[in-house]
Coordinates of N, CA and C in Angstrom, one line a residue:
M1 N -13.0 9.1 19.4 CA -12.7 9.5 20.8 C -13.8 10.4 21.3
S2 N -14.3 10.1 22.5 CA -15.4 10.9 23.1 C -14.8 12.1 23.8
K3 N -15.6 13.1 23.8 CA -15.2 14.3 24.6 C -16.0 14.3 25.9
K4 N -15.4 14.9 26.9 CA -16.0 14.9 28.3 C -17.4 15.7 28.2
G5 N -18.4 15.0 28.7 CA -19.7 15.7 28.7 C -20.5 15.5 27.4
E6 N -19.9 14.8 26.4 CA -20.6 14.7 25.1 C -21.5 13.5 25.1
N7 N -22.8 13.7 24.7 CA -23.7 12.5 24.6 C -23.2 11.6 23.5
R8 N -23.2 10.3 23.8 CA -22.8 9.3 22.8 C -23.9 8.2 22.7
E9 N -24.0 7.6 21.5 CA -24.9 6.5 21.3 C -24.2 5.4 20.6
L10 N -24.5 4.2 21.1 CA -23.9 3.0 20.5 C -24.4 2.7 19.1
R11 N -23.5 2.5 18.2 CA -23.9 2.3 16.8 C -24.1 0.8 16.6
D12 N -25.0 0.4 15.7 CA -25.2 -1.0 15.5 C -24.4 -1.5 14.3
N13 N -24.5 -2.8 14.1 CA -23.6 -3.4 13.0 C -24.0 -3.0 11.6
K14 N -25.3 -2.6 11.5 CA -25.7 -2.1 10.1 C -24.8 -0.9 9.7
D15 N -24.5 0.0 10.7 CA -23.7 1.1 10.4 C -22.3 0.7 10.0
A16 N -21.8 -0.3 10.7 CA -20.4 -0.8 10.4 C -20.4 -1.4 9.0
V17 N -21.4 -2.1 8.6 CA -21.4 -2.7 7.2 C -21.5 -1.5 6.2
K18 N -22.3 -0.6 6.5 CA -22.5 0.6 5.6 C -21.2 1.3 5.4
Y19 N -20.5 1.6 6.5 CA -19.2 2.3 6.3 C -18.1 1.5 5.7
L20 N -18.1 0.2 6.0 CA -17.1 -0.6 5.4 C -17.2 -0.6 3.9
R21 N -18.5 -0.6 3.4 CA -18.8 -0.6 2.0 C -18.4 0.8 1.4
K22 N -18.7 1.8 2.1 CA -18.3 3.2 1.7 C -16.8 3.3 1.5
V23 N -16.1 2.8 2.5 CA -14.6 2.9 2.5 C -14.1 2.1 1.3
T24 N -14.5 0.9 1.1 CA -14.0 0.0 0.0 C -14.4 0.6 -1.3
H25 N -15.6 1.2 -1.4 CA -16.0 1.9 -2.7 C -15.0 3.0 -3.0
K26 N -14.7 3.8 -2.1 CA -13.7 4.9 -2.3 C -12.4 4.3 -2.8
L27 N -11.9 3.2 -2.1 CA -10.7 2.6 -2.5 C -10.7 2.0 -3.9
I28 N -11.8 1.5 -4.3 CA -12.0 0.9 -5.7 C -12.0 2.1 -6.7
I29 N -12.7 3.2 -6.4 CA -12.7 4.3 -7.3 C -11.3 4.9 -7.5
D30 N -10.6 5.1 -6.4 CA -9.3 5.7 -6.5 C -8.3 4.7 -7.2
S31 N -8.4 3.4 -6.9 CA -7.5 2.5 -7.6 C -7.7 2.5 -9.1
K32 N -9.0 2.7 -9.5 CA -9.3 2.7 -11.0 C -8.6 3.9 -11.6
Q33 N -8.6 5.1 -10.9 CA -7.9 6.3 -11.4 C -6.4 6.1 -11.4
Y34 N -5.9 5.5 -10.4 CA -4.4 5.2 -10.3 C -4.0 4.2 -11.5
D35 N -4.8 3.2 -11.7 CA -4.5 2.2 -12.7 C -4.6 2.8 -14.1
Q36 N -5.3 4.0 -14.3 CA -5.4 4.7 -15.5 C -4.4 5.8 -15.7
G37 N -3.4 5.9 -14.8 CA -2.3 6.8 -15.0 C -2.2 7.9 -14.0
D38 N -3.2 8.1 -13.1 CA -3.1 9.2 -12.1 C -2.4 8.6 -10.9
L39 N -1.1 8.8 -10.8 CA -0.3 8.2 -9.7 C -0.5 8.9 -8.4
D40 N -1.2 10.0 -8.4 CA -1.5 10.7 -7.1 C -2.9 10.3 -6.6
A41 N -3.6 9.4 -7.3 CA -5.0 9.2 -7.0 C -5.2 8.5 -5.6
L42 N -4.2 7.8 -5.1 CA -4.3 7.1 -3.8 C -4.0 8.0 -2.6
F43 N -3.6 9.3 -2.9 CA -3.3 10.1 -1.7 C -4.6 10.3 -0.9
G44 N -4.4 10.1 0.4 CA -5.5 10.1 1.4 C -6.1 8.8 1.7
D45 N -5.8 7.8 0.9 CA -6.4 6.4 1.1 C -5.8 5.7 2.3
A46 N -4.6 6.1 2.7 CA -4.0 5.6 3.9 C -4.8 5.9 5.1
A47 N -5.5 7.1 5.1 CA -6.4 7.4 6.2 C -7.6 6.5 6.3
L48 N -8.1 6.1 5.1 CA -9.2 5.1 5.1 C -8.7 3.8 5.6
L49 N -7.5 3.3 5.1 CA -7.0 2.1 5.6 C -6.7 2.1 7.1
R50 N -6.3 3.2 7.6 CA -6.1 3.3 9.0 C -7.4 3.2 9.7
M51 N -8.5 3.8 9.2 CA -9.8 3.6 9.9 C -10.2 2.2 9.8
L52 N -9.9 1.5 8.8 CA -10.3 0.1 8.7 C -9.5 -0.8 9.7
Y53 N -8.2 -0.6 9.8 CA -7.3 -1.5 10.4 C -6.6 -1.1 11.7
Y54 N -6.3 0.2 11.9 CA -5.4 0.6 12.9 C -6.0 0.8 14.3
E55 N -5.5 0.1 15.3 CA -6.0 0.2 16.6 C -5.0 1.0 17.5
S56 N -5.5 1.9 18.3 CA -4.7 2.6 19.3 C -5.5 2.7 20.6
K57 N -4.9 3.3 21.6 CA -5.6 3.5 22.9 C -6.9 4.3 22.8
K58 N -6.9 5.2 21.8 CA -8.0 6.1 21.7 C -9.0 5.8 20.6
S59 N -8.7 4.8 19.8 CA -9.6 4.5 18.7 C -9.6 3.0 18.3
H60 N -10.7 2.5 17.8 CA -10.8 1.1 17.5 C -11.1 1.0 16.0
P61 N -10.5 0.1 15.3 CA -10.7 0.0 13.8 C -12.0 -0.6 13.5
L62 N -12.5 -0.2 12.3 CA -13.8 -0.8 11.8 C -13.8 -2.3 11.6
I63 N -12.6 -2.8 11.3 CA -12.5 -4.3 11.1 C -12.9 -5.1 12.4
N64 N -12.8 -4.4 13.6 CA -13.1 -5.1 14.8 C -14.6 -5.5 14.8
K65 N -15.4 -4.9 14.0 CA -16.9 -5.2 14.0 C -17.1 -6.5 13.2
F66 N -16.1 -7.0 12.5 CA -16.2 -8.1 11.6 C -15.4 -9.4 12.0
N67 N -15.2 -9.5 13.3 CA -14.5 -10.7 13.8 C -13.2 -11.0 13.1
P68 N -12.2 -10.1 13.2 CA -11.0 -10.2 12.5 C -10.2 -11.5 12.8
T69 N -10.4 -12.1 14.0 CA -9.7 -13.3 14.4 C -10.0 -14.5 13.5
S70 N -11.1 -14.4 12.8 CA -11.5 -15.5 11.9 C -11.3 -15.1 10.4
L71 N -10.7 -13.9 10.2 CA -10.6 -13.4 8.8 C -9.2 -13.8 8.3
T72 N -9.2 -14.2 7.0 CA -7.9 -14.5 6.3 C -7.8 -13.4 5.2
M73 N -6.5 -13.0 5.1 CA -6.2 -11.9 4.1 C -5.2 -12.5 3.1
F74 N -5.4 -12.1 1.8 CA -4.4 -12.4 0.8 C -3.2 -11.6 0.9
S75 N -2.1 -12.2 0.7 CA -0.8 -11.4 0.7 C 0.0 -11.8 -0.6
Y76 N 0.5 -10.7 -1.3 CA 1.3 -10.9 -2.5 C 2.8 -10.7 -2.1
F77 N 3.1 -10.6 -0.8 CA 4.5 -10.4 -0.4 C 4.9 -11.6 0.3
N78 N 6.2 -12.0 0.1 CA 6.8 -13.1 0.8 C 8.3 -12.9 0.7
L79 N 8.8 -11.8 1.5 CA 10.1 -11.3 1.3 C 11.1 -12.2 2.0
K80 N 12.2 -12.6 1.2 CA 13.1 -13.6 1.6 C 14.6 -13.0 1.6
H81 N 14.8 -11.9 1.0 CA 16.2 -11.4 0.9 C 16.4 -10.1 1.7
D82 N 17.7 -9.8 1.9 CA 18.0 -8.6 2.7 C 17.5 -7.4 2.1
L83 N 17.5 -7.3 0.7 CA 16.9 -6.3 0.0 C 15.8 -6.9 -0.9
D84 N 14.6 -6.6 -0.5 CA 13.5 -7.3 -1.2 C 12.3 -6.3 -1.4
Y85 N 11.9 -6.2 -2.6 CA 10.7 -5.3 -3.0 C 9.4 -6.1 -3.2
G86 N 9.5 -7.4 -3.1 CA 8.3 -8.2 -3.4 C 7.8 -8.0 -4.8
P87 N 6.5 -7.9 -5.0 CA 5.9 -7.8 -6.4 C 5.9 -6.5 -7.0
M88 N 7.1 -5.9 -7.1 CA 7.3 -4.5 -7.6 C 8.2 -4.5 -8.8
E89 N 8.1 -3.5 -9.7 CA 9.1 -3.3 -10.7 C 9.4 -1.8 -10.8
Y90 N 10.6 -1.5 -11.3 CA 10.9 -0.1 -11.5 C 10.2 0.4 -12.8
A91 N 9.8 1.6 -12.8 CA 9.1 2.2 -14.0 C 9.6 3.6 -14.2
R92 N 9.8 4.0 -15.4 CA 10.1 5.4 -15.8 C 8.9 5.9 -16.6
L93 N 8.1 6.8 -16.1 CA 7.0 7.4 -16.8 C 7.2 8.8 -17.1
K94 N 6.4 9.4 -18.1 CA 6.6 10.8 -18.4 C 5.3 11.5 -18.1
K95 N 5.4 12.6 -17.4 CA 4.2 13.3 -17.0 C 4.5 14.8 -17.1
H96 N 3.7 15.6 -17.8 CA 3.9 17.0 -18.0 C 5.3 17.3 -18.5
G97 N 5.9 16.5 -19.3 CA 7.2 16.7 -19.9 C 8.3 16.3 -19.1
N98 N 8.1 15.8 -17.9 CA 9.1 15.3 -17.0 C 9.1 13.8 -16.7
F99 N 10.3 13.3 -16.5 CA 10.3 11.8 -16.2 C 10.0 11.6 -14.7
I100 N 9.3 10.6 -14.5 CA 9.0 10.1 -13.1 C 9.6 8.7 -12.9
D101 N 10.6 8.6 -12.1 CA 11.2 7.2 -11.8 C 10.5 6.7 -10.5
T102 N 9.8 5.6 -10.6 CA 9.0 5.2 -9.5 C 8.9 3.6 -9.5
F103 N 7.9 3.1 -8.8 CA 7.7 1.7 -8.7 C 6.3 1.4 -9.0
L104 N 6.0 0.2 -9.6 CA 4.7 -0.3 -9.9 C 4.5 -1.7 -9.3
F105 N 3.3 -1.9 -8.7 CA 2.9 -3.2 -8.2 C 2.2 -4.0 -9.3
H106 N 2.5 -5.3 -9.3 CA 1.7 -6.1 -10.2 C 1.6 -7.5 -9.6
P107 N 0.4 -8.0 -9.4 CA 0.2 -9.4 -8.8 C 1.0 -10.5 -9.5
A108 N 1.3 -10.3 -10.8 CA 2.0 -11.3 -11.5 C 3.4 -11.4 -11.1
F109 N 4.0 -10.4 -10.4 CA 5.3 -10.4 -10.0 C 5.5 -11.2 -8.7
S110 N 4.4 -11.6 -8.1 CA 4.5 -12.3 -6.8 C 4.8 -13.8 -7.0
E111 N 5.7 -14.3 -6.2 CA 6.0 -15.7 -6.3 C 4.8 -16.6 -6.0
E112 N 4.0 -16.1 -5.1 CA 2.8 -16.9 -4.7 C 1.8 -15.9 -4.0
R113 N 0.5 -16.2 -4.1 CA -0.4 -15.5 -3.3 C -0.8 -16.3 -2.1
R114 N -0.4 -15.8 -0.9 CA -0.6 -16.6 0.3 C -1.9 -16.1 1.0
E115 N -2.4 -16.9 1.9 CA -3.5 -16.5 2.8 C -3.0 -16.5 4.2
L116 N -3.1 -15.4 4.9 CA -2.6 -15.2 6.2 C -3.8 -14.9 7.2
S117 N -3.6 -15.1 8.5 CA -4.5 -14.6 9.4 C -4.4 -13.1 9.4
F118 N -5.5 -12.4 9.8 CA -5.5 -10.9 9.7 C -4.3 -10.4 10.6
S119 N -4.1 -10.9 11.8 CA -3.1 -10.4 12.7 C -1.7 -10.5 12.0
E120 N -1.4 -11.7 11.4 CA -0.1 -11.8 10.8 C 0.0 -10.9 9.6
W121 N -1.0 -10.8 8.8 CA -1.0 -9.9 7.6 C -0.8 -8.5 8.0
W122 N -1.4 -8.0 9.0 CA -1.3 -6.6 9.4 C -0.1 -6.3 10.3
N123 N 0.3 -7.2 11.2 CA 1.3 -6.9 12.1 C 2.7 -7.4 11.9
K124 N 2.8 -8.5 11.1 CA 4.0 -9.2 11.0 C 4.6 -9.4 9.6
D125 N 3.7 -9.5 8.6 CA 4.1 -9.7 7.2 C 4.8 -8.5 6.6
Y126 N 6.1 -8.6 6.2 CA 6.8 -7.4 5.7 C 6.5 -7.1 4.3
V127 N 6.4 -5.8 4.0 CA 6.1 -5.4 2.6 C 7.4 -4.7 2.1
F128 N 8.4 -4.5 2.9 CA 9.7 -3.9 2.4 C 10.8 -4.4 3.4
K129 N 11.9 -4.7 2.8 CA 13.1 -5.1 3.6 C 14.3 -4.5 3.0
L130 N 15.1 -3.9 3.8 CA 16.5 -3.4 3.4 C 17.4 -3.5 4.6
G131 N 18.1 -4.6 4.7 CA 18.9 -4.9 5.9 C 18.1 -5.0 7.1
H132 N 18.4 -4.1 8.1 CA 17.6 -4.2 9.4 C 16.3 -3.4 9.3
T133 N 16.1 -2.6 8.2 CA 14.9 -1.9 8.0 C 13.8 -2.8 7.4
K134 N 12.7 -3.0 8.2 CA 11.7 -3.9 7.8 C 10.3 -3.2 8.1
L135 N 9.5 -3.1 7.1 CA 8.2 -2.4 7.3 C 7.0 -3.4 7.1
T136 N 6.1 -3.3 8.0 CA 4.8 -4.1 7.9 C 3.8 -3.2 7.3
R137 N 2.6 -3.7 6.9 CA 1.5 -2.9 6.5 C 1.1 -1.9 7.5
K138 N 1.1 -2.4 8.8 CA 0.7 -1.5 9.9 C 1.5 -0.3 9.9
E139 N 2.9 -0.4 9.8 CA 3.8 0.7 9.9 C 3.6 1.6 8.7
V140 N 3.5 1.0 7.5 CA 3.3 1.9 6.3 C 2.1 2.7 6.4
I141 N 0.9 2.2 6.8 CA -0.3 2.9 6.9 C -0.3 3.9 8.0
R142 N 0.3 3.5 9.1 CA 0.3 4.4 10.3 C 1.1 5.7 10.0
V143 N 2.3 5.5 9.4 CA 3.1 6.7 9.1 C 2.5 7.5 8.0
E144 N 2.1 6.9 6.9 CA 1.5 7.6 5.8 C 0.3 8.4 6.2
A145 N -0.6 7.8 7.1 CA -1.8 8.5 7.5 C -1.5 9.5 8.6
N146 N -0.6 9.2 9.5 CA -0.5 10.0 10.7 C 0.6 11.1 10.6
Q147 N 1.6 10.9 9.7 CA 2.7 11.8 9.6 C 2.9 12.5 8.2
I148 N 2.6 11.8 7.2 CA 3.0 12.3 5.8 C 2.0 13.3 5.3
G149 N 0.7 13.1 5.6 CA -0.3 14.1 5.1 C -1.6 13.5 4.8
S150 N -1.9 12.2 4.9 CA -3.2 11.7 4.6 C -4.2 12.2 5.6
A151 N -3.8 12.1 6.9 CA -4.7 12.6 8.0 C -4.0 13.8 8.7
H152 N -2.7 13.7 8.8 CA -1.9 14.8 9.5 C -0.7 15.1 8.7
F153 N -0.1 16.2 8.9 CA 1.1 16.6 8.2 C 2.1 17.0 9.3
D154 N 3.0 16.1 9.6 CA 4.0 16.3 10.7 C 5.3 16.9 10.2
D155 N 5.9 17.8 10.9 CA 7.2 18.3 10.5 C 8.3 17.2 10.6
N156 N 8.2 16.3 11.6 CA 9.2 15.2 11.8 C 8.5 13.9 11.5
V157 N 9.1 13.1 10.6 CA 8.5 11.9 10.2 C 9.4 10.7 10.4
N158 N 8.9 9.5 10.4 CA 9.6 8.3 10.5 C 10.7 8.2 9.4
K159 N 12.0 8.1 9.7 CA 13.0 8.2 8.7 C 13.0 7.0 7.8
N160 N 12.7 5.8 8.2 CA 12.7 4.6 7.3 C 11.6 4.8 6.3
Y161 N 10.4 5.4 6.7 CA 9.4 5.6 5.7 C 9.7 6.8 4.8
Y162 N 10.3 7.8 5.3 CA 10.7 8.9 4.5 C 11.6 8.5 3.4
D163 N 12.5 7.5 3.7 CA 13.4 7.0 2.7 C 12.6 6.4 1.5
L164 N 11.5 5.8 1.8 CA 10.7 5.2 0.7 C 10.2 6.3 -0.3
L165 N 9.8 7.5 0.3 CA 9.4 8.6 -0.6 C 10.5 9.1 -1.4
N166 N 11.7 9.3 -0.8 CA 12.8 10.0 -1.5 C 13.7 9.1 -2.3
G167 N 13.5 7.8 -2.3 CA 14.2 6.9 -3.1 C 15.5 6.3 -2.4
D168 N 15.6 6.5 -1.1 CA 16.8 6.0 -0.4 C 16.4 4.6 0.1
T169 N 16.2 3.7 -0.9 CA 15.7 2.3 -0.6 C 16.7 1.3 -1.0
G170 N 17.9 1.7 -1.4 CA 18.9 0.7 -1.7 C 19.0 0.4 -3.2
Y171 N 18.0 0.9 -4.0 CA 18.0 0.5 -5.4 C 18.2 1.8 -6.3
R172 N 19.3 1.7 -7.0 CA 19.6 2.8 -7.9 C 20.6 2.2 -9.0
F173 N 20.6 2.8 -10.2 CA 21.4 2.3 -11.2 C 21.7 3.4 -12.2
N174 N 22.6 3.1 -13.2 CA 23.0 4.1 -14.2 C 22.4 3.7 -15.5
L175 N 21.9 4.7 -16.3 CA 21.4 4.4 -17.6 C 22.7 4.4 -18.5
I176 N 22.5 4.0 -19.8 CA 23.6 4.0 -20.7 C 24.2 5.4 -20.9
S177 N 23.4 6.4 -20.8 CA 23.8 7.8 -20.9 C 24.7 8.2 -19.7
G178 N 24.7 7.4 -18.6 CA 25.5 7.7 -17.4 C 24.6 8.4 -16.4
E179 N 23.3 8.7 -16.7 CA 22.4 9.3 -15.7 C 22.1 8.3 -14.6
E180 N 22.2 8.7 -13.4 CA 21.9 7.9 -12.2 C 20.4 8.0 -12.0
V181 N 19.8 6.8 -11.8 CA 18.3 6.8 -11.6 C 18.1 6.3 -10.2
I182 N 17.3 7.1 -9.5 CA 16.9 6.8 -8.1 C 15.4 6.8 -8.0
P183 N 14.7 5.7 -8.2 CA 13.2 5.7 -8.1 C 12.7 6.1 -6.7
T184 N 11.6 6.8 -6.7 CA 11.0 7.3 -5.5 C 9.6 6.8 -5.3
N185 N 9.0 7.1 -4.2 CA 7.6 6.8 -3.9 C 7.2 5.4 -4.0
L186 N 8.1 4.5 -3.4 CA 7.8 3.1 -3.3 C 6.5 2.9 -2.5
Q187 N 6.2 3.8 -1.6 CA 5.0 3.6 -0.7 C 3.7 3.6 -1.6
N188 N 3.7 4.3 -2.7 CA 2.4 4.3 -3.5 C 2.2 2.9 -4.0
A189 N 3.2 2.2 -4.5 CA 3.0 0.9 -5.0 C 2.6 -0.1 -3.9
I190 N 3.2 0.1 -2.7 CA 2.8 -0.7 -1.6 C 1.4 -0.5 -1.2
I191 N 0.9 0.8 -1.1 CA -0.5 1.0 -0.8 C -1.4 0.5 -1.8
R192 N -1.0 0.5 -3.1 CA -1.9 -0.1 -4.2 C -2.0 -1.6 -3.9
A193 N -0.9 -2.2 -3.5 CA -0.9 -3.6 -3.2 C -1.8 -3.9 -2.0
I194 N -1.7 -3.1 -1.0 CA -2.6 -3.3 0.2 C -4.0 -3.2 -0.1
I195 N -4.4 -2.2 -1.0 CA -5.8 -2.0 -1.4 C -6.3 -3.2 -2.2
H196 N -5.4 -3.7 -3.1 CA -5.8 -4.9 -3.9 C -6.0 -6.1 -3.0
E197 N -5.1 -6.3 -2.0 CA -5.3 -7.4 -1.1 C -6.6 -7.3 -0.3
T198 N -6.8 -6.0 0.2 CA -8.0 -5.8 1.0 C -9.3 -6.1 0.2
I199 N -9.4 -5.6 -1.0 CA -10.6 -5.8 -1.8 C -10.9 -7.2 -2.1
L200 N -9.8 -8.0 -2.5 CA -10.0 -9.4 -2.8 C -10.4 -10.2 -1.5
S201 N -9.7 -9.8 -0.4 CA -10.0 -10.5 0.8 C -11.4 -10.3 1.3
F202 N -11.9 -9.0 1.2 CA -13.2 -8.7 1.6 C -14.3 -9.3 0.7
K203 N -14.0 -9.4 -0.5 CA -14.9 -10.1 -1.4 C -15.0 -11.6 -1.1
K204 N -13.9 -12.2 -0.8 CA -13.9 -13.6 -0.5 C -14.7 -13.8 0.8
A205 N -14.6 -12.9 1.8 CA -15.3 -13.0 3.0 C -16.8 -12.6 2.9
S206 N -17.2 -12.1 1.7 CA -18.6 -11.7 1.5 C -18.9 -10.4 2.3
F207 N -17.9 -9.6 2.6 CA -18.1 -8.3 3.2 C -18.7 -7.3 2.2
I208 N -18.2 -7.4 0.9 CA -18.6 -6.5 -0.2 C -18.9 -7.3 -1.4
D209 N -19.7 -6.7 -2.3 CA -20.0 -7.4 -3.6 C -19.8 -6.5 -4.8
E210 N -19.2 -5.3 -4.5 CA -19.0 -4.3 -5.6 C -18.0 -4.9 -6.7
N211 N -18.3 -4.6 -7.9 CA -17.4 -5.0 -9.0 C -16.1 -4.3 -8.9
Y212 N -15.0 -5.1 -9.1 CA -13.7 -4.6 -9.0 C -12.9 -5.2 -10.2
H213 N -12.4 -4.3 -11.1 CA -11.7 -4.7 -12.3 C -10.4 -4.0 -12.4
P214 N -9.4 -4.4 -11.6 CA -8.1 -3.7 -11.7 C -7.4 -3.9 -13.0
N215 N -6.6 -2.9 -13.4 CA -5.8 -2.9 -14.6 C -4.4 -2.6 -14.3
F216 N -3.6 -3.6 -14.0 CA -2.2 -3.4 -13.6 C -1.3 -3.3 -14.8
D217 N -1.8 -3.4 -16.0 CA -1.0 -3.4 -17.2 C -0.9 -2.0 -17.8
Y218 N -1.9 -1.2 -17.6 CA -1.9 0.1 -18.3 C -0.7 1.0 -18.0
N219 N -0.4 1.2 -16.7 CA 0.8 2.0 -16.4 C 2.1 1.4 -16.9
R220 N 2.1 0.1 -16.9 CA 3.3 -0.6 -17.5 C 3.5 -0.2 -19.0
T221 N 2.4 -0.2 -19.7 CA 2.5 0.1 -21.1 C 2.9 1.6 -21.4
Q222 N 2.8 2.4 -20.4 CA 3.1 3.9 -20.5 C 4.6 4.1 -20.2
Q223 N 5.3 3.1 -19.9 CA 6.7 3.3 -19.5 C 7.5 3.7 -20.7
V224 N 8.5 4.5 -20.5 CA 9.5 4.9 -21.6 C 10.7 4.1 -21.5
N225 N 10.8 3.2 -20.6 CA 11.9 2.3 -20.4 C 11.4 0.8 -20.6
P226 N 12.3 -0.1 -21.0 CA 11.9 -1.5 -21.1 C 11.4 -1.9 -19.7
F227 N 10.5 -2.9 -19.6 CA 10.1 -3.4 -18.3 C 11.3 -3.9 -17.6
R228 N 11.4 -3.6 -16.3 CA 12.6 -4.0 -15.5 C 12.1 -4.5 -14.2
K229 N 12.0 -5.8 -14.0 CA 11.6 -6.4 -12.7 C 12.7 -6.2 -11.7
L230 N 12.4 -5.8 -10.5 CA 13.4 -5.7 -9.5 C 13.8 -7.1 -9.0
K231 N 15.1 -7.3 -8.9 CA 15.6 -8.6 -8.5 C 16.6 -8.4 -7.4
P232 N 16.7 -9.3 -6.5 CA 17.7 -9.2 -5.4 C 19.2 -9.1 -5.9
I233 N 19.4 -9.7 -7.1 CA 20.8 -9.7 -7.7 C 21.2 -8.4 -8.3
D234 N 20.2 -7.4 -8.4 CA 20.5 -6.1 -9.0 C 21.7 -5.5 -8.1
K235 N 22.6 -4.9 -8.9 CA 23.7 -4.2 -8.2 C 23.2 -3.1 -7.3
I236 N 23.5 -3.1 -6.0 CA 23.1 -2.1 -5.1 C 24.2 -1.2 -4.7
K237 N 23.9 0.1 -4.8 CA 24.8 1.1 -4.3 C 24.4 1.6 -2.9
K238 N 25.2 1.3 -2.0 CA 24.9 1.6 -0.6 C 24.9 3.1 -0.4

């Protein structure tokens, strides 16, 4: 956004290519850390994804420099049920002596990998559904970047998104011990999925050529519970 009286200079496409590669490089580095067990490694990456994709009256996304109308994006989500987590599973991990009940993304959990137009992928394809609550990638990245703390920290945040953080997502169950488990931070798994889709799509479009070797199995092997794939038939406590 320009300020009144500020001298401005038009940037060329070489700058756009350079910054797109810098952004995706950071996403790849953070994903590697996340895949190695640092579940906080993606904090701040929503701001990068916002810079890539989010358009407002005051700012234009970097992707606009790359003819997004001709761009196809991979999607691992194809949500069909009233309660649908897509390619996610519940995981209980142990960190600093405490249990963390959360979600993990894995491409193998997807029924199919679809190719969508950029507009459909960003604006219409849902990455979470619970009844009338439906979230697209655009909504997840906008709220995470603008309200939760990636770029801003707002006192008041989108309730539907806040529910993802706190575990009010419709999925909870009791262990044999009677302990009620309420997994939290579903948004981390969603953001990991969006990054994965972004990197693969950009490589296919020849925007980037950086090596990318995701490891979606490591965090699963660190679980202290048996693998539990989320299914629509799971008993839901409203």
